[in-house]
mmCIF file of C-alpha atoms in Angstrom:
data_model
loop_
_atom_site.group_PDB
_atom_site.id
_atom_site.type_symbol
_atom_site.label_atom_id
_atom_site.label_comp_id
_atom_site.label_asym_id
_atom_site.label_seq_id
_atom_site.Cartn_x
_atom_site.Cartn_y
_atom_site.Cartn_z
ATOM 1 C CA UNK U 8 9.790 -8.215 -4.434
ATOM 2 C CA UNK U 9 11.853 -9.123 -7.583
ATOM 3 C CA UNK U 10 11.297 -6.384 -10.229
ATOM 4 C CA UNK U 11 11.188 -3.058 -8.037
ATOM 5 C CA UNK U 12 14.493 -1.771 -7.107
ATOM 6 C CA UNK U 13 15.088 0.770 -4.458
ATOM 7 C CA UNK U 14 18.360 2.437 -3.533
ATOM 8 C CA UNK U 15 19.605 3.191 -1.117
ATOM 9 C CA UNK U 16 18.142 1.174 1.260
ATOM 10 C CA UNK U 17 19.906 3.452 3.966
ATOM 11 C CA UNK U 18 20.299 7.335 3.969
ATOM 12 C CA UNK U 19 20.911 9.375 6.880
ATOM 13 C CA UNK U 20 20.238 13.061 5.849
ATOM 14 C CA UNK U 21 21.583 16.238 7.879
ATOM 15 C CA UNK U 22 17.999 19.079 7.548
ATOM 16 C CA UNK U 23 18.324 20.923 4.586
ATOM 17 C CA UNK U 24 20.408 18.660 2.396
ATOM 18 C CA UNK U 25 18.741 17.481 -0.852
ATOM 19 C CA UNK U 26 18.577 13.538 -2.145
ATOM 20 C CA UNK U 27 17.688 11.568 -4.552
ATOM 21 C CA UNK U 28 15.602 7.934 -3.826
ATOM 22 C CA UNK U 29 15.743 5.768 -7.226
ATOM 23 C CA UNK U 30 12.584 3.408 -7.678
ATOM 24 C CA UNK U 31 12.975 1.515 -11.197
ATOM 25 C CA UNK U 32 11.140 -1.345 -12.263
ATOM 26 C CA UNK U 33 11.987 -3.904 -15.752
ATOM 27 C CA UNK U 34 7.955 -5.169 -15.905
ATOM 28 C CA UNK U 35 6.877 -2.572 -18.483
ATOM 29 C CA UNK U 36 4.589 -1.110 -15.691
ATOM 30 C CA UNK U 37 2.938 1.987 -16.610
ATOM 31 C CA UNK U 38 1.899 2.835 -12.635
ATOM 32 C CA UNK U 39 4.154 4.152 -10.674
ATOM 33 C CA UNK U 40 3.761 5.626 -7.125
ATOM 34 C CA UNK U 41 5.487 6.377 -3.981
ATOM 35 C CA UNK U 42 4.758 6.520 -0.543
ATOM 36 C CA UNK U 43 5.905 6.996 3.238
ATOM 37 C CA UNK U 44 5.360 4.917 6.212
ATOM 38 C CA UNK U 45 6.047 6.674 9.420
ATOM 39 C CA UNK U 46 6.214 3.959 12.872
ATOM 40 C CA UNK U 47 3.024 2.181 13.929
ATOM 41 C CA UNK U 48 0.971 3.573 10.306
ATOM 42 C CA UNK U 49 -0.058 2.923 7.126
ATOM 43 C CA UNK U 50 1.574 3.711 3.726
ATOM 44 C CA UNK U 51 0.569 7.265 2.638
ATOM 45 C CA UNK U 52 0.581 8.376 -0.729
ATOM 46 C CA UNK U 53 3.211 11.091 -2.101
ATOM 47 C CA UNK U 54 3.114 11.010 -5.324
ATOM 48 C CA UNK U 55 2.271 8.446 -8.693
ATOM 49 C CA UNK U 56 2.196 8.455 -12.757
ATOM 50 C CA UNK U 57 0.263 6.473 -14.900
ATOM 51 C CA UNK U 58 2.998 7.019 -17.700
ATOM 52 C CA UNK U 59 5.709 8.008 -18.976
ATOM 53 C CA UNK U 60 5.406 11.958 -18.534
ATOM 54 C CA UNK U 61 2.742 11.659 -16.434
ATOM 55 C CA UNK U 62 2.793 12.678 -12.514
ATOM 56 C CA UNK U 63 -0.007 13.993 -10.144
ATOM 57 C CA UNK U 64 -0.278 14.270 -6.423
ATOM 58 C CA UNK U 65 -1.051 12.175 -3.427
ATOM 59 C CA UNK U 66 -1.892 12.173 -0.032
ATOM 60 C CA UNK U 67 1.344 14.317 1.132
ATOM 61 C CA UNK U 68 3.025 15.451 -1.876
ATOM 62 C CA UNK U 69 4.692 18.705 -0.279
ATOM 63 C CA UNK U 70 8.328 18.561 0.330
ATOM 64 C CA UNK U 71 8.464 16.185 -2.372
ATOM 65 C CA UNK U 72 9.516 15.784 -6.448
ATOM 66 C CA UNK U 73 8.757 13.235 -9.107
ATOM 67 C CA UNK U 74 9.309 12.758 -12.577
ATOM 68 C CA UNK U 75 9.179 10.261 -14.996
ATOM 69 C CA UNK U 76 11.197 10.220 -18.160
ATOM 70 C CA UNK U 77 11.192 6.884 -19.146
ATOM 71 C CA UNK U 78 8.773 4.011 -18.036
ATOM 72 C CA UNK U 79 11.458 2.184 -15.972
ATOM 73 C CA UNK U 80 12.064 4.730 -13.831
ATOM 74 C CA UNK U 81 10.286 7.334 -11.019
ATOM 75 C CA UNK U 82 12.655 9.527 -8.996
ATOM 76 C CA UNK U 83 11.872 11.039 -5.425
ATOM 77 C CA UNK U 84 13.486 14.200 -4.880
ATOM 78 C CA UNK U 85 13.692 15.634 -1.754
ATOM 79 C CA UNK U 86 14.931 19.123 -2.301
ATOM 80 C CA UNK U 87 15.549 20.381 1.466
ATOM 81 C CA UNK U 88 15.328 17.651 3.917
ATOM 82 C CA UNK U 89 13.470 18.094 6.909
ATOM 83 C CA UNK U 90 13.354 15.600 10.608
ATOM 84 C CA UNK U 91 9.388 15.473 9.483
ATOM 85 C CA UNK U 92 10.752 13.449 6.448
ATOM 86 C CA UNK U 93 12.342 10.797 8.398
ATOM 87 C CA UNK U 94 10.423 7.659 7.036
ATOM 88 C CA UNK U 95 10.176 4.588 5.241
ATOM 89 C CA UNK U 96 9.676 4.730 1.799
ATOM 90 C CA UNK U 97 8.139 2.663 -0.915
ATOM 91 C CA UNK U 98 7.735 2.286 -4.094
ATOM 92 C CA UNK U 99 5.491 0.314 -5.797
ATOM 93 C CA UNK U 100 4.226 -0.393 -9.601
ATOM 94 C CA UNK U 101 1.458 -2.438 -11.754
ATOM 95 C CA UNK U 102 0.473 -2.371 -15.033
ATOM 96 C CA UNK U 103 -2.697 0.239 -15.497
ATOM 97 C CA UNK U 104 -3.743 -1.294 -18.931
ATOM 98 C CA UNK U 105 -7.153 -3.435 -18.417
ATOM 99 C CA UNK U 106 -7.602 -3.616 -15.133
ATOM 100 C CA UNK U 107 -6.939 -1.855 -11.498
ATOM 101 C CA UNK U 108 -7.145 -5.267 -10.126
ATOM 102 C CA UNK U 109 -3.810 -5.811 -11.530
ATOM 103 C CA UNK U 110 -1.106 -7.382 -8.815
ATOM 104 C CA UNK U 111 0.464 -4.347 -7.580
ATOM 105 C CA UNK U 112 4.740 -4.682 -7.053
ATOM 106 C CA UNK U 113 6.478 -3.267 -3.916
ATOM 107 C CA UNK U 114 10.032 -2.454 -3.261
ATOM 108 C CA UNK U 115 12.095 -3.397 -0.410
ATOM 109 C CA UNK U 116 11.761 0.019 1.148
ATOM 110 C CA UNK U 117 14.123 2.402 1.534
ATOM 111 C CA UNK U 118 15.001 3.547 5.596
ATOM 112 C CA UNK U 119 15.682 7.943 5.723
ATOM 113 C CA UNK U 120 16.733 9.976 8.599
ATOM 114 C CA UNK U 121 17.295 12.861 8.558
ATOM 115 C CA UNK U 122 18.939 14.539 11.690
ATOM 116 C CA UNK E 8 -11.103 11.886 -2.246
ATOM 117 C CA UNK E 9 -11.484 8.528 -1.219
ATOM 118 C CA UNK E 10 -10.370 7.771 2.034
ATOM 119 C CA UNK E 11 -9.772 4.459 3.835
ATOM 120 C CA UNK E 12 -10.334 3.909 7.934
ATOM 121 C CA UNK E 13 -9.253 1.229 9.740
ATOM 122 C CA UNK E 14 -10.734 1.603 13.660
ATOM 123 C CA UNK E 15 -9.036 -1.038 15.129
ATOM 124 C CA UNK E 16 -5.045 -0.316 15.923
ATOM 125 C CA UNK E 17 -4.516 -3.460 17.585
ATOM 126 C CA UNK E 18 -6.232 -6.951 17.868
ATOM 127 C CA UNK E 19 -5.322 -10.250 19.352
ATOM 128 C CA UNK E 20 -6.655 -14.104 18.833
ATOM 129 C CA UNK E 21 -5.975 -17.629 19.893
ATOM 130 C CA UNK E 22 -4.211 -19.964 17.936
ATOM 131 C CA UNK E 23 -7.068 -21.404 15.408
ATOM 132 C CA UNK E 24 -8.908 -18.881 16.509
ATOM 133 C CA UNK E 25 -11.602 -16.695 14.157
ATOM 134 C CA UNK E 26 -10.569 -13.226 13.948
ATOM 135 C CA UNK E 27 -12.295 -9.833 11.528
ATOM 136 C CA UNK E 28 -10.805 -7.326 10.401
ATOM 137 C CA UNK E 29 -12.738 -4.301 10.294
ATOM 138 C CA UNK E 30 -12.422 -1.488 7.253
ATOM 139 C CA UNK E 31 -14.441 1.582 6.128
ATOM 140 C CA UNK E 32 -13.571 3.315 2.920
ATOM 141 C CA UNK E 33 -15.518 6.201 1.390
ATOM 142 C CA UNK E 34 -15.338 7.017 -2.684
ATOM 143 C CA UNK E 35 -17.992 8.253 -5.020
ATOM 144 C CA UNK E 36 -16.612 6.159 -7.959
ATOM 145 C CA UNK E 37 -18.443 3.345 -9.385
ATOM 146 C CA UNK E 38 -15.271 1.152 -10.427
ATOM 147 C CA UNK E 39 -12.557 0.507 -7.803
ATOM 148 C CA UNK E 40 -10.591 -2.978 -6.229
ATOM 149 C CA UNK E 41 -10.646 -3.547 -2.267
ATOM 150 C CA UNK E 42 -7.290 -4.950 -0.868
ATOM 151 C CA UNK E 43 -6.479 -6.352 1.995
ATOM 152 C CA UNK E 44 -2.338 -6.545 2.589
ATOM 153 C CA UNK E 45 0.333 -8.353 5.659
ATOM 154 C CA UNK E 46 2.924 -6.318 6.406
ATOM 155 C CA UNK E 47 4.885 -8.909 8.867
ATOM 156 C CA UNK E 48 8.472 -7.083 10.833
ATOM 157 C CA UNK E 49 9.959 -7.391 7.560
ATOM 158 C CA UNK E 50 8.327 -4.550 5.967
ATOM 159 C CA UNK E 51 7.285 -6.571 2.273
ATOM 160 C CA UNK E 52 3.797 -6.059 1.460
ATOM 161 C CA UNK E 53 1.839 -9.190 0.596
ATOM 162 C CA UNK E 54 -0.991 -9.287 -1.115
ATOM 163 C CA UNK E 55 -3.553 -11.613 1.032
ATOM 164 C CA UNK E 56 -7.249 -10.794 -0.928
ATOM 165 C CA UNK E 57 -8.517 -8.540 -3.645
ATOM 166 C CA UNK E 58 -11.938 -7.750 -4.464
ATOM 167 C CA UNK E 59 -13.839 -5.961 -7.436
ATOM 168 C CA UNK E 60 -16.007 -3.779 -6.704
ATOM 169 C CA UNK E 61 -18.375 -4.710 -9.225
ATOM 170 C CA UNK E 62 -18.547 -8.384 -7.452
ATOM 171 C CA UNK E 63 -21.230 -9.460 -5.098
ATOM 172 C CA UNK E 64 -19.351 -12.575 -4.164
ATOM 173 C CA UNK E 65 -16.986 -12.312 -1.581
ATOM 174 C CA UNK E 66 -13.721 -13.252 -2.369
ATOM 175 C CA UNK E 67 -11.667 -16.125 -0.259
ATOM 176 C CA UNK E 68 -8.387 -17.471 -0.525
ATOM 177 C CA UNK E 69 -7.948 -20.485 1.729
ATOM 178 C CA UNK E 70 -8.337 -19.487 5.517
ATOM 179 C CA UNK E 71 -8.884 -15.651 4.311
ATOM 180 C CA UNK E 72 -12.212 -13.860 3.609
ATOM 181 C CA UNK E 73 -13.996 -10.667 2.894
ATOM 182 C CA UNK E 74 -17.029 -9.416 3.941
ATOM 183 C CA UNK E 75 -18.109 -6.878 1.322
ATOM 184 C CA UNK E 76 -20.741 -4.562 2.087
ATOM 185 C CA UNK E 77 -20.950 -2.012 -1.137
ATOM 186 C CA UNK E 78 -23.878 0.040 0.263
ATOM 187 C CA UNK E 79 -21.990 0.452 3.633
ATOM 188 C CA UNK E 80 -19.117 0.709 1.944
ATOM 189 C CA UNK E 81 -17.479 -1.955 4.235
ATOM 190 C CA UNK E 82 -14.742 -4.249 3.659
ATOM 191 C CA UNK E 83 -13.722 -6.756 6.624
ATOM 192 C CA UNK E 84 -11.124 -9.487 6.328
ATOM 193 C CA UNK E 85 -12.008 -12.626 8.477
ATOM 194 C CA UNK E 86 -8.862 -14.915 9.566
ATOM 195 C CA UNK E 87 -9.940 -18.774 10.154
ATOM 196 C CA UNK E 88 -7.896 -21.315 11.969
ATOM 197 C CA UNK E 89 -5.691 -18.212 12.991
ATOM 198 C CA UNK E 90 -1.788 -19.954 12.886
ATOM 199 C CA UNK E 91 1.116 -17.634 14.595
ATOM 200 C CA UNK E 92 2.544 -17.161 10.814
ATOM 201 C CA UNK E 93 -0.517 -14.856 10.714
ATOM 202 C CA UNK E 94 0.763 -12.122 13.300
ATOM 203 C CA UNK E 95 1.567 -8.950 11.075
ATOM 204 C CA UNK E 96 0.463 -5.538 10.074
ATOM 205 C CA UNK E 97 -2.444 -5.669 7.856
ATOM 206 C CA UNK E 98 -3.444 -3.181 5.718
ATOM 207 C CA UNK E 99 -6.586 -2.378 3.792
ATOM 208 C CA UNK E 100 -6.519 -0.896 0.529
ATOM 209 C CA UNK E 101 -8.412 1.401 -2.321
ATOM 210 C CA UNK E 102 -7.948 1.046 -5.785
ATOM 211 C CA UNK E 103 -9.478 3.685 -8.128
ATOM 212 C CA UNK E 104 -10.598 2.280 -11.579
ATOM 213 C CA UNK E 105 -10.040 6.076 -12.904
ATOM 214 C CA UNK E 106 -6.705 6.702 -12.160
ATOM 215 C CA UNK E 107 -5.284 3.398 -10.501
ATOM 216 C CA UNK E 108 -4.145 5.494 -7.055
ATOM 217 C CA UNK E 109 -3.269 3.188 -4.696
ATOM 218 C CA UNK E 110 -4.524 4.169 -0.878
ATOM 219 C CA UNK E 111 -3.849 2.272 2.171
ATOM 220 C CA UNK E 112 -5.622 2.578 5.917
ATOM 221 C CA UNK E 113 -3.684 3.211 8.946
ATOM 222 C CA UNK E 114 -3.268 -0.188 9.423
ATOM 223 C CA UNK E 115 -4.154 -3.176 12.126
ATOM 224 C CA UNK E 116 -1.540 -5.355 14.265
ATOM 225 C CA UNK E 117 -2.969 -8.565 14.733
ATOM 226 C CA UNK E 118 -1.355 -10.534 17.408
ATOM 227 C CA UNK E 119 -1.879 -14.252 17.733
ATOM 228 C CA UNK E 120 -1.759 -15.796 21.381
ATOM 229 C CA UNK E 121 -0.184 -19.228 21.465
#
């Protein structure tokens, strides 16, 4: 998965603390997104940007924050942790420009608990 | 909002086997991609088939296959000479043409039986 970083890959929360996952990518991509896999399912959507100040919402967007400042970079915020956040997460990127067929880029995944 | 359904949580075939996939997916857009994605124990997401939308041809890669009903809006992934590299999570996939969201299914485990 060279070109999508995610750190940590580790966290154990304790409920109410806030964090912080870091997704940042050096292919110029202008699609960003993040999502959750919980044991035995699928990814699910939380939240993505076409752009550089652009966010909107995904499948299960509540309890969650993005932003994106520059193009490199899209932030999860988790502002008061909760045991129904305890996940896998993902983050993935493409470029939007031409195509939707365009090879999508996935992270390493990043392992939360939060206890 | 599109949605994808995969029905089957779990399937199983023989060594060089013929397996399908099955997957649903409901949108109202014209322009979208079709994915298909392994997820082995590892967790990495690889990319096994992609399809356009606006393609009647089924797409292959090597031992991998689509079935591509647009009317039904049905998208099945057919695994020839199944090989025990195949075993993983797979995962089909929406891709809207309008604002590139990503969407996955719940996912199948395919186990292959020595």
């Amino acid at each position: 998965n060279a070109g999508v970083t995610q750190t940590p890959k580790f966290q154990v929360l304790k409920t109410g603390q806030s964090m912080t996952l870091q997704c940042a990518q050096d292919m110029n991509h202008e699609y960003m997104s993040w999502y959750r896999q919980d044991p035995g399912m699928g990814l699910r959507l939380i939240h993505y940007s076409v752009g550089a100040g652009i966010t909107d919402q995904g499948e299960v967007p509540n309890g969650y924050n993005v932003s994106r400042s520059t193009t490199e970079d899209f932030p999860l915020r988790l502002l008061s942790a909760a045991p129904s956040q305890t996940s896998v997460y993902f983050c993935a990127s493409s470029y939007s420009e031409g195509s939707s067929g365009n090879t999508i880029y996935f992270g390493e995944g990043s392992w939360l608990t939060v206890v | 909002a599109q949605t994808v359904t995969q029905s089957q949580p779990e399937m199983s075939v023989q060594e060089a086997e013929t397996v399908t996939l099955s997957c649903t997916y409901d949108t109202s857009e014209s322009d979208y991609y079709l994915f298909w994605y392994k997820q082995p124990p590892s967790r990495q997401m690889i990319l096994v088939i992609r399809q356009e939308a606006y393609k009647q041809q089924n797409a292959t890669e090597n031992r991998f296959s689509v079935n591509f009903q647009k009317a039904a809006k049905s998208f099945s992934l057919k695994i020839s000479d199944s090989q025990l590299g195949d075993a993983a999570m797979y995962f089909c996939a929406y891709r809207s043409g309008h604002t590139g969201k990503l969407i996955f299914g719940q996912g199948t485990t395919l186990q292959v039986k020595p």
